[in-house]
JSON list of C-alpha atoms in Angstrom, two decimals:
[
{"chain": "A", "resi": 1, "resn": "MET", "atom": "CA", "xyz": [-26.35, 17.21, 15.10]},
{"chain": "A", "resi": 2, "resn": "ILE", "atom": "CA", "xyz": [-23.68, 18.86, 17.20]},
{"chain": "A", "resi": 3, "resn": "ARG", "atom": "CA", "xyz": [-23.50, 21.95, 19.42]},
{"chain": "A", "resi": 4, "resn": "PHE", "atom": "CA", "xyz": [-24.38, 24.31, 16.64]},
{"chain": "A", "resi": 5, "resn": "LEU", "atom": "CA", "xyz": [-25.50, 27.22, 18.78]},
{"chain": "A", "resi": 6, "resn": "THR", "atom": "CA", "xyz": [-23.91, 28.81, 21.79]},
{"chain": "A", "resi": 7, "resn": "GLY", "atom": "CA", "xyz": [-25.92, 29.78, 24.85]},
{"chain": "A", "resi": 8, "resn": "ALA", "atom": "CA", "xyz": [-27.35, 28.37, 28.02]},
{"chain": "A", "resi": 9, "resn": "ALA", "atom": "CA", "xyz": [-27.62, 24.67, 28.57]},
{"chain": "A", "resi": 10, "resn": "ALA", "atom": "CA", "xyz": [-31.36, 24.92, 29.12]},
{"chain": "A", "resi": 11, "resn": "LEU", "atom": "CA", "xyz": [-34.07, 27.36, 28.08]},
{"chain": "A", "resi": 12, "resn": "SER", "atom": "CA", "xyz": [-35.77, 29.75, 30.44]},
{"chain": "A", "resi": 13, "resn": "LEU", "atom": "CA", "xyz": [-39.51, 30.04, 29.94]},
{"chain": "A", "resi": 14, "resn": "ALA", "atom": "CA", "xyz": [-41.52, 32.48, 32.05]},
{"chain": "A", "resi": 15, "resn": "ALA", "atom": "CA", "xyz": [-38.58, 32.66, 34.46]},
{"chain": "A", "resi": 16, "resn": "THR", "atom": "CA", "xyz": [-38.80, 28.88, 34.98]},
{"chain": "A", "resi": 17, "resn": "GLN", "atom": "CA", "xyz": [-35.90, 26.59, 34.13]},
{"chain": "A", "resi": 18, "resn": "VAL", "atom": "CA", "xyz": [-37.03, 24.08, 31.53]},
{"chain": "A", "resi": 19, "resn": "ALA", "atom": "CA", "xyz": [-35.24, 20.74, 31.36]},
{"chain": "A", "resi": 20, "resn": "ALA", "atom": "CA", "xyz": [-33.62, 19.87, 28.04]},
{"chain": "A", "resi": 21, "resn": "GLU", "atom": "CA", "xyz": [-35.14, 17.00, 26.11]},
{"chain": "A", "resi": 22, "resn": "PRO", "atom": "CA", "xyz": [-32.99, 14.88, 23.82]},
{"chain": "A", "resi": 23, "resn": "HIS", "atom": "CA", "xyz": [-34.64, 13.16, 20.87]},
{"chain": "A", "resi": 24, "resn": "ARG", "atom": "CA", "xyz": [-33.66, 10.19, 18.77]},
{"chain": "A", "resi": 25, "resn": "TYR", "atom": "CA", "xyz": [-33.17, 10.74, 15.03]},
{"chain": "A", "resi": 26, "resn": "GLU", "atom": "CA", "xyz": [-32.88, 8.21, 12.21]},
{"chain": "A", "resi": 27, "resn": "ILE", "atom": "CA", "xyz": [-31.36, 8.90, 8.83]},
{"chain": "A", "resi": 28, "resn": "ASP", "atom": "CA", "xyz": [-33.81, 8.81, 5.94]},
{"chain": "A", "resi": 29, "resn": "PRO", "atom": "CA", "xyz": [-32.37, 6.29, 3.44]},
{"chain": "A", "resi": 30, "resn": "THR", "atom": "CA", "xyz": [-34.30, 7.82, 0.55]},
{"chain": "A", "resi": 31, "resn": "HIS", "atom": "CA", "xyz": [-32.81, 11.27, 1.23]},
{"chain": "A", "resi": 32, "resn": "THR", "atom": "CA", "xyz": [-29.27, 10.31, 2.23]},
{"chain": "A", "resi": 33, "resn": "THR", "atom": "CA", "xyz": [-26.12, 10.02, 0.14]},
{"chain": "A", "resi": 34, "resn": "ILE", "atom": "CA", "xyz": [-22.92, 8.48, 1.47]},
{"chain": "A", "resi": 35, "resn": "ALA", "atom": "CA", "xyz": [-20.24, 9.05, -1.15]},
{"chain": "A", "resi": 36, "resn": "PHE", "atom": "CA", "xyz": [-16.48, 9.14, -1.54]},
{"chain": "A", "resi": 37, "resn": "MET", "atom": "CA", "xyz": [-13.89, 10.51, -3.95]},
{"chain": "A", "resi": 38, "resn": "VAL", "atom": "CA", "xyz": [-10.35, 9.21, -4.45]},
{"chain": "A", "resi": 39, "resn": "ASP", "atom": "CA", "xyz": [-7.60, 10.22, -6.84]},
{"chain": "A", "resi": 40, "resn": "HIS", "atom": "CA", "xyz": [-6.90, 8.00, -9.85]},
{"chain": "A", "resi": 41, "resn": "ILE", "atom": "CA", "xyz": [-3.29, 8.28, -11.08]},
{"chain": "A", "resi": 42, "resn": "GLY", "atom": "CA", "xyz": [-3.42, 12.04, -10.72]},
{"chain": "A", "resi": 43, "resn": "TYR", "atom": "CA", "xyz": [-5.79, 12.50, -13.64]},
{"chain": "A", "resi": 44, "resn": "ALA", "atom": "CA", "xyz": [-9.11, 12.86, -11.86]},
{"chain": "A", "resi": 45, "resn": "ASP", "atom": "CA", "xyz": [-11.00, 11.79, -8.77]},
{"chain": "A", "resi": 46, "resn": "THR", "atom": "CA", "xyz": [-13.20, 8.71, -8.99]},
{"chain": "A", "resi": 47, "resn": "LEU", "atom": "CA", "xyz": [-16.62, 9.11, -7.37]},
{"chain": "A", "resi": 48, "resn": "GLY", "atom": "CA", "xyz": [-18.37, 6.26, -5.60]},
{"chain": "A", "resi": 49, "resn": "VAL", "atom": "CA", "xyz": [-21.35, 5.77, -3.31]},
{"chain": "A", "resi": 50, "resn": "PHE", "atom": "CA", "xyz": [-22.65, 3.22, -0.83]},
{"chain": "A", "resi": 51, "resn": "LEU", "atom": "CA", "xyz": [-26.27, 2.26, -1.37]},
{"chain": "A", "resi": 52, "resn": "ASP", "atom": "CA", "xyz": [-27.11, 0.17, 1.72]},
{"chain": "A", "resi": 53, "resn": "PHE", "atom": "CA", "xyz": [-26.78, 1.77, 5.16]},
{"chain": "A", "resi": 54, "resn": "GLU", "atom": "CA", "xyz": [-28.66, 2.69, 8.30]},
{"chain": "A", "resi": 55, "resn": "GLY", "atom": "CA", "xyz": [-28.04, 4.86, 11.29]},
{"chain": "A", "resi": 56, "resn": "GLY", "atom": "CA", "xyz": [-29.19, 7.34, 13.85]},
{"chain": "A", "resi": 57, "resn": "PHE", "atom": "CA", "xyz": [-28.21, 9.51, 16.77]},
{"chain": "A", "resi": 58, "resn": "THR", "atom": "CA", "xyz": [-29.57, 11.29, 19.82]},
{"chain": "A", "resi": 59, "resn": "TYR", "atom": "CA", "xyz": [-29.60, 15.09, 19.72]},
{"chain": "A", "resi": 60, "resn": "ASP", "atom": "CA", "xyz": [-30.88, 17.79, 22.04]},
{"chain": "A", "resi": 61, "resn": "MET", "atom": "CA", "xyz": [-32.04, 20.92, 20.23]},
{"chain": "A", "resi": 62, "resn": "ASP", "atom": "CA", "xyz": [-31.81, 22.97, 23.43]},
{"chain": "A", "resi": 63, "resn": "THR", "atom": "CA", "xyz": [-28.35, 22.05, 24.68]},
{"chain": "A", "resi": 64, "resn": "LYS", "atom": "CA", "xyz": [-27.03, 21.13, 21.21]},
{"chain": "A", "resi": 65, "resn": "GLU", "atom": "CA", "xyz": [-25.62, 17.87, 22.58]},
{"chain": "A", "resi": 66, "resn": "LEU", "atom": "CA", "xyz": [-25.02, 14.83, 20.40]},
{"chain": "A", "resi": 67, "resn": "SER", "atom": "CA", "xyz": [-24.74, 11.25, 21.61]},
{"chain": "A", "resi": 68, "resn": "ASP", "atom": "CA", "xyz": [-25.11, 7.64, 20.49]},
{"chain": "A", "resi": 69, "resn": "LEU", "atom": "CA", "xyz": [-24.32, 8.33, 16.84]},
{"chain": "A", "resi": 70, "resn": "GLU", "atom": "CA", "xyz": [-23.87, 5.16, 14.81]},
{"chain": "A", "resi": 71, "resn": "ILE", "atom": "CA", "xyz": [-23.93, 4.67, 11.06]},
{"chain": "A", "resi": 72, "resn": "THR", "atom": "CA", "xyz": [-23.52, 1.18, 9.60]},
{"chain": "A", "resi": 73, "resn": "VAL", "atom": "CA", "xyz": [-22.68, 0.74, 5.92]},
{"chain": "A", "resi": 74, "resn": "LYS", "atom": "CA", "xyz": [-22.76, -2.56, 4.01]},
{"chain": "A", "resi": 75, "resn": "THR", "atom": "CA", "xyz": [-19.51, -2.53, 2.08]},
{"chain": "A", "resi": 76, "resn": "ALA", "atom": "CA", "xyz": [-20.78, -4.75, -0.75]},
{"chain": "A", "resi": 77, "resn": "SER", "atom": "CA", "xyz": [-23.21, -1.97, -1.69]},
{"chain": "A", "resi": 78, "resn": "VAL", "atom": "CA", "xyz": [-20.38, 0.14, -3.13]},
{"chain": "A", "resi": 79, "resn": "GLU", "atom": "CA", "xyz": [-21.18, 1.59, -6.55]},
{"chain": "A", "resi": 80, "resn": "SER", "atom": "CA", "xyz": [-18.71, 3.53, -8.71]},
{"chain": "A", "resi": 81, "resn": "PHE", "atom": "CA", "xyz": [-20.68, 3.22, -11.96]},
{"chain": "A", "resi": 82, "resn": "ASN", "atom": "CA", "xyz": [-18.32, 0.67, -13.50]},
{"chain": "A", "resi": 83, "resn": "GLU", "atom": "CA", "xyz": [-18.89, -3.04, -12.93]},
{"chain": "A", "resi": 84, "resn": "ALA", "atom": "CA", "xyz": [-15.28, -4.14, -13.32]},
{"chain": "A", "resi": 85, "resn": "ARG", "atom": "CA", "xyz": [-14.04, -1.44, -10.95]},
{"chain": "A", "resi": 86, "resn": "ASP", "atom": "CA", "xyz": [-16.76, -2.23, -8.41]},
{"chain": "A", "resi": 87, "resn": "ASN", "atom": "CA", "xyz": [-15.80, -5.91, -8.40]},
{"chain": "A", "resi": 88, "resn": "HIS", "atom": "CA", "xyz": [-12.18, -4.92, -7.80]},
{"chain": "A", "resi": 89, "resn": "VAL", "atom": "CA", "xyz": [-13.11, -2.54, -4.98]},
{"chain": "A", "resi": 90, "resn": "ARG", "atom": "CA", "xyz": [-15.09, -5.34, -3.31]},
{"chain": "A", "resi": 91, "resn": "ASN", "atom": "CA", "xyz": [-12.15, -7.78, -3.33]},
{"chain": "A", "resi": 92, "resn": "LYS", "atom": "CA", "xyz": [-9.21, -8.13, -0.93]},
{"chain": "A", "resi": 93, "resn": "ASP", "atom": "CA", "xyz": [-7.24, -5.29, -2.50]},
{"chain": "A", "resi": 94, "resn": "PHE", "atom": "CA", "xyz": [-9.74, -2.82, -1.10]},
{"chain": "A", "resi": 95, "resn": "LEU", "atom": "CA", "xyz": [-12.90, -3.47, 0.95]},
{"chain": "A", "resi": 96, "resn": "ASP", "atom": "CA", "xyz": [-12.68, -7.28, 1.21]},
{"chain": "A", "resi": 97, "resn": "VAL", "atom": "CA", "xyz": [-16.45, -7.43, 1.57]},
{"chain": "A", "resi": 98, "resn": "GLU", "atom": "CA", "xyz": [-16.64, -11.20, 2.09]},
{"chain": "A", "resi": 99, "resn": "ASN", "atom": "CA", "xyz": [-14.62, -11.00, 5.29]},
{"chain": "A", "resi": 100, "resn": "TYR", "atom": "CA", "xyz": [-15.69, -7.50, 6.38]},
{"chain": "A", "resi": 101, "resn": "PRO", "atom": "CA", "xyz": [-19.28, -6.95, 5.25]},
{"chain": "A", "resi": 102, "resn": "VAL", "atom": "CA", "xyz": [-19.87, -3.75, 7.24]},
{"chain": "A", "resi": 103, "resn": "MET", "atom": "CA", "xyz": [-18.08, -0.61, 8.29]},
{"chain": "A", "resi": 104, "resn": "THR", "atom": "CA", "xyz": [-19.31, 1.61, 11.09]},
{"chain": "A", "resi": 105, "resn": "PHE", "atom": "CA", "xyz": [-18.88, 5.17, 12.29]},
{"chain": "A", "resi": 106, "resn": "THR", "atom": "CA", "xyz": [-19.65, 5.99, 15.92]},
{"chain": "A", "resi": 107, "resn": "ALA", "atom": "CA", "xyz": [-19.43, 9.22, 17.92]},
{"chain": "A", "resi": 108, "resn": "GLN", "atom": "CA", "xyz": [-20.48, 10.57, 21.30]},
{"chain": "A", "resi": 109, "resn": "GLY", "atom": "CA", "xyz": [-20.23, 14.32, 20.86]},
{"chain": "A", "resi": 110, "resn": "GLY", "atom": "CA", "xyz": [-19.24, 17.36, 18.84]},
{"chain": "A", "resi": 111, "resn": "ASN", "atom": "CA", "xyz": [-17.93, 20.92, 19.01]},
{"chain": "A", "resi": 112, "resn": "ALA", "atom": "CA", "xyz": [-19.34, 24.11, 17.51]},
{"chain": "A", "resi": 113, "resn": "THR", "atom": "CA", "xyz": [-17.32, 26.39, 15.25]},
{"chain": "A", "resi": 114, "resn": "SER", "atom": "CA", "xyz": [-20.24, 28.73, 14.44]},
{"chain": "A", "resi": 115, "resn": "ASP", "atom": "CA", "xyz": [-24.01, 28.85, 14.79]},
{"chain": "A", "resi": 116, "resn": "THR", "atom": "CA", "xyz": [-24.50, 26.25, 12.06]},
{"chain": "A", "resi": 117, "resn": "THR", "atom": "CA", "xyz": [-21.15, 24.49, 11.71]},
{"chain": "A", "resi": 118, "resn": "GLY", "atom": "CA", "xyz": [-18.97, 22.29, 13.82]},
{"chain": "A", "resi": 119, "resn": "THR", "atom": "CA", "xyz": [-17.07, 19.04, 14.07]},
{"chain": "A", "resi": 120, "resn": "VAL", "atom": "CA", "xyz": [-18.02, 15.53, 15.09]},
{"chain": "A", "resi": 121, "resn": "GLU", "atom": "CA", "xyz": [-15.11, 13.44, 16.35]},
{"chain": "A", "resi": 122, "resn": "GLY", "atom": "CA", "xyz": [-15.70, 9.71, 16.23]},
{"chain": "A", "resi": 123, "resn": "ASN", "atom": "CA", "xyz": [-14.29, 6.36, 15.19]},
{"chain": "A", "resi": 124, "resn": "LEU", "atom": "CA", "xyz": [-14.48, 4.57, 11.87]},
{"chain": "A", "resi": 125, "resn": "THR", "atom": "CA", "xyz": [-14.18, 0.78, 11.88]},
{"chain": "A", "resi": 126, "resn": "LEU", "atom": "CA", "xyz": [-13.16, -0.71, 8.54]},
{"chain": "A", "resi": 127, "resn": "LEU", "atom": "CA", "xyz": [-11.34, -3.98, 7.73]},
{"chain": "A", "resi": 128, "resn": "ASP", "atom": "CA", "xyz": [-11.41, -4.81, 11.45]},
{"chain": "A", "resi": 129, "resn": "GLN", "atom": "CA", "xyz": [-9.35, -1.69, 12.21]},
{"chain": "A", "resi": 130, "resn": "THR", "atom": "CA", "xyz": [-10.68, 1.30, 14.17]},
{"chain": "A", "resi": 131, "resn": "GLN", "atom": "CA", "xyz": [-9.27, 4.77, 13.52]},
{"chain": "A", "resi": 132, "resn": "PRO", "atom": "CA", "xyz": [-10.39, 8.27, 14.55]},
{"chain": "A", "resi": 133, "resn": "LEU", "atom": "CA", "xyz": [-12.39, 10.25, 12.03]},
{"chain": "A", "resi": 134, "resn": "VAL", "atom": "CA", "xyz": [-13.35, 13.92, 12.23]},
{"chain": "A", "resi": 135, "resn": "LEU", "atom": "CA", "xyz": [-16.34, 15.14, 10.23]},
{"chain": "A", "resi": 136, "resn": "GLU", "atom": "CA", "xyz": [-16.89, 18.81, 9.40]},
{"chain": "A", "resi": 137, "resn": "VAL", "atom": "CA", "xyz": [-20.64, 19.23, 9.77]},
{"chain": "A", "resi": 138, "resn": "THR", "atom": "CA", "xyz": [-23.14, 21.86, 8.65]},
{"chain": "A", "resi": 139, "resn": "LEU", "atom": "CA", "xyz": [-26.72, 22.03, 9.87]},
{"chain": "A", "resi": 140, "resn": "ASN", "atom": "CA", "xyz": [-28.66, 23.19, 6.81]},
{"chain": "A", "resi": 141, "resn": "LYS", "atom": "CA", "xyz": [-32.14, 23.20, 8.28]},
{"chain": "A", "resi": 142, "resn": "ALA", "atom": "CA", "xyz": [-34.09, 22.07, 11.34]},
{"chain": "A", "resi": 143, "resn": "ALA", "atom": "CA", "xyz": [-37.86, 22.10, 10.91]},
{"chain": "A", "resi": 144, "resn": "LYS", "atom": "CA", "xyz": [-40.98, 20.01, 10.54]},
{"chain": "A", "resi": 145, "resn": "TYR", "atom": "CA", "xyz": [-41.01, 18.31, 7.14]},
{"chain": "A", "resi": 146, "resn": "PRO", "atom": "CA", "xyz": [-43.51, 20.09, 4.84]},
{"chain": "A", "resi": 147, "resn": "PHE", "atom": "CA", "xyz": [-45.08, 16.93, 3.39]},
{"chain": "A", "resi": 148, "resn": "GLY", "atom": "CA", "xyz": [-44.93, 13.15, 3.51]},
{"chain": "A", "resi": 149, "resn": "HIS", "atom": "CA", "xyz": [-43.85, 11.90, 6.94]},
{"chain": "A", "resi": 150, "resn": "SER", "atom": "CA", "xyz": [-44.27, 15.42, 8.47]},
{"chain": "A", "resi": 151, "resn": "ARG", "atom": "CA", "xyz": [-41.70, 14.68, 11.17]},
{"chain": "A", "resi": 152, "resn": "PHE", "atom": "CA", "xyz": [-39.25, 17.19, 12.62]},
{"chain": "A", "resi": 153, "resn": "THR", "atom": "CA", "xyz": [-36.16, 16.80, 10.43]},
{"chain": "A", "resi": 154, "resn": "LEU", "atom": "CA", "xyz": [-32.53, 17.90, 10.48]},
{"chain": "A", "resi": 155, "resn": "GLY", "atom": "CA", "xyz": [-30.82, 18.55, 7.14]},
{"chain": "A", "resi": 156, "resn": "ILE", "atom": "CA", "xyz": [-27.10, 17.84, 7.49]},
{"chain": "A", "resi": 157, "resn": "SER", "atom": "CA", "xyz": [-24.00, 18.02, 5.30]},
{"chain": "A", "resi": 158, "resn": "ALA", "atom": "CA", "xyz": [-20.77, 16.38, 6.49]},
{"chain": "A", "resi": 159, "resn": "ARG", "atom": "CA", "xyz": [-17.29, 16.04, 5.04]},
{"chain": "A", "resi": 160, "resn": "GLY", "atom": "CA", "xyz": [-14.20, 14.15, 6.19]},
{"chain": "A", "resi": 161, "resn": "THR", "atom": "CA", "xyz": [-11.02, 12.50, 4.97]},
{"chain": "A", "resi": 162, "resn": "VAL", "atom": "CA", "xyz": [-9.91, 8.91, 5.52]},
{"chain": "A", "resi": 163, "resn": "GLN", "atom": "CA", "xyz": [-6.36, 7.68, 4.95]},
{"chain": "A", "resi": 164, "resn": "ARG", "atom": "CA", "xyz": [-7.05, 4.17, 3.71]},
{"chain": "A", "resi": 165, "resn": "SER", "atom": "CA", "xyz": [-3.55, 2.90, 4.46]},
{"chain": "A", "resi": 166, "resn": "ALA", "atom": "CA", "xyz": [-4.29, 3.46, 8.16]},
{"chain": "A", "resi": 167, "resn": "PHE", "atom": "CA", "xyz": [-6.75, 0.57, 7.85]},
{"chain": "A", "resi": 168, "resn": "GLY", "atom": "CA", "xyz": [-4.24, -1.67, 6.08]},
{"chain": "A", "resi": 169, "resn": "MET", "atom": "CA", "xyz": [-5.65, -0.89, 2.62]},
{"chain": "A", "resi": 170, "resn": "THR", "atom": "CA", "xyz": [-2.33, -0.25, 0.91]},
{"chain": "A", "resi": 171, "resn": "TYR", "atom": "CA", "xyz": [-3.03, -1.49, -2.62]},
{"chain": "A", "resi": 172, "resn": "ALA", "atom": "CA", "xyz": [-1.71, 0.98, -5.26]},
{"chain": "A", "resi": 173, "resn": "VAL", "atom": "CA", "xyz": [-0.69, 3.56, -2.65]},
{"chain": "A", "resi": 174, "resn": "GLU", "atom": "CA", "xyz": [3.07, 3.31, -3.13]},
{"chain": "A", "resi": 175, "resn": "ASN", "atom": "CA", "xyz": [2.95, 3.59, -6.92]},
{"chain": "A", "resi": 176, "resn": "GLY", "atom": "CA", "xyz": [0.38, 6.40, -6.77]},
{"chain": "A", "resi": 177, "resn": "PHE", "atom": "CA", "xyz": [-2.18, 4.67, -8.96]},
{"chain": "A", "resi": 178, "resn": "VAL", "atom": "CA", "xyz": [-4.92, 5.11, -6.34]},
{"chain": "A", "resi": 179, "resn": "GLY", "atom": "CA", "xyz": [-4.82, 7.90, -3.78]},
{"chain": "A", "resi": 180, "resn": "ASP", "atom": "CA", "xyz": [-4.34, 7.19, -0.10]},
{"chain": "A", "resi": 181, "resn": "ASP", "atom": "CA", "xyz": [-6.65, 9.99, 1.04]},
{"chain": "A", "resi": 182, "resn": "VAL", "atom": "CA", "xyz": [-10.33, 9.33, 0.48]},
{"chain": "A", "resi": 183, "resn": "GLU", "atom": "CA", "xyz": [-12.75, 12.23, 0.75]},
{"chain": "A", "resi": 184, "resn": "LEU", "atom": "CA", "xyz": [-16.07, 11.38, 2.39]},
{"chain": "A", "resi": 185, "resn": "ILE", "atom": "CA", "xyz": [-19.25, 13.20, 1.40]},
{"chain": "A", "resi": 186, "resn": "ILE", "atom": "CA", "xyz": [-22.42, 12.76, 3.44]},
{"chain": "A", "resi": 187, "resn": "GLU", "atom": "CA", "xyz": [-25.73, 14.50, 2.74]},
{"chain": "A", "resi": 188, "resn": "THR", "atom": "CA", "xyz": [-28.63, 13.42, 4.92]},
{"chain": "A", "resi": 189, "resn": "GLU", "atom": "CA", "xyz": [-32.06, 14.20, 6.23]},
{"chain": "A", "resi": 190, "resn": "ALA", "atom": "CA", "xyz": [-32.47, 12.85, 9.75]},
{"chain": "A", "resi": 191, "resn": "MET", "atom": "CA", "xyz": [-36.01, 12.34, 10.98]},
{"chain": "A", "resi": 192, "resn": "ARG", "atom": "CA", "xyz": [-37.00, 12.62, 14.63]},
{"chain": "A", "resi": 193, "resn": "VAL", "atom": "CA", "xyz": [-38.25, 9.31, 15.99]},
{"chain": "A", "resi": 194, "resn": "GLU", "atom": "CA", "xyz": [-41.77, 9.71, 17.30]},
{"chain": "A", "resi": 195, "resn": "ASN", "atom": "CA", "xyz": [-42.69, 7.96, 20.54]}
]
């Protein structure tokens, strides 16, 4: 998903320069989890997930270049395994889903920190505010899927932290009832789009 490997920008095959070929990938909704954790009064973190999302990106396995990454999440799909809490999170104190039904993350590149890890620097738009977001990304596997769709697939883990007050979501920050920092957890399988 990012420049995971160092090396030349293009492969040499039989002493002939081979042009890099970017491919489009789409996240597999049945094998993707977009989750978050946030502190609750200092006792424990509350875990939640978003159930309705879509996204994709363009990635070149040879040059390790990422572009055109966009993930769109429907905010009303939040699920924290408690109906009363979910209804509160959907209202104006938090996600205000009636007025802001989607949030998006976009990025145009990344930087390697090792052969299989790196960062993706992009922008998160939430509550009509756009703020920078850095994701720490690990490429777990890149191979043809062994069954089912049989497409070339990237297995990716990503982590990041959002300060919700930066988006104007200040409810219960000052009194410490709900943490300001929200940890993002993304686990996904991204399938290569076949022409």
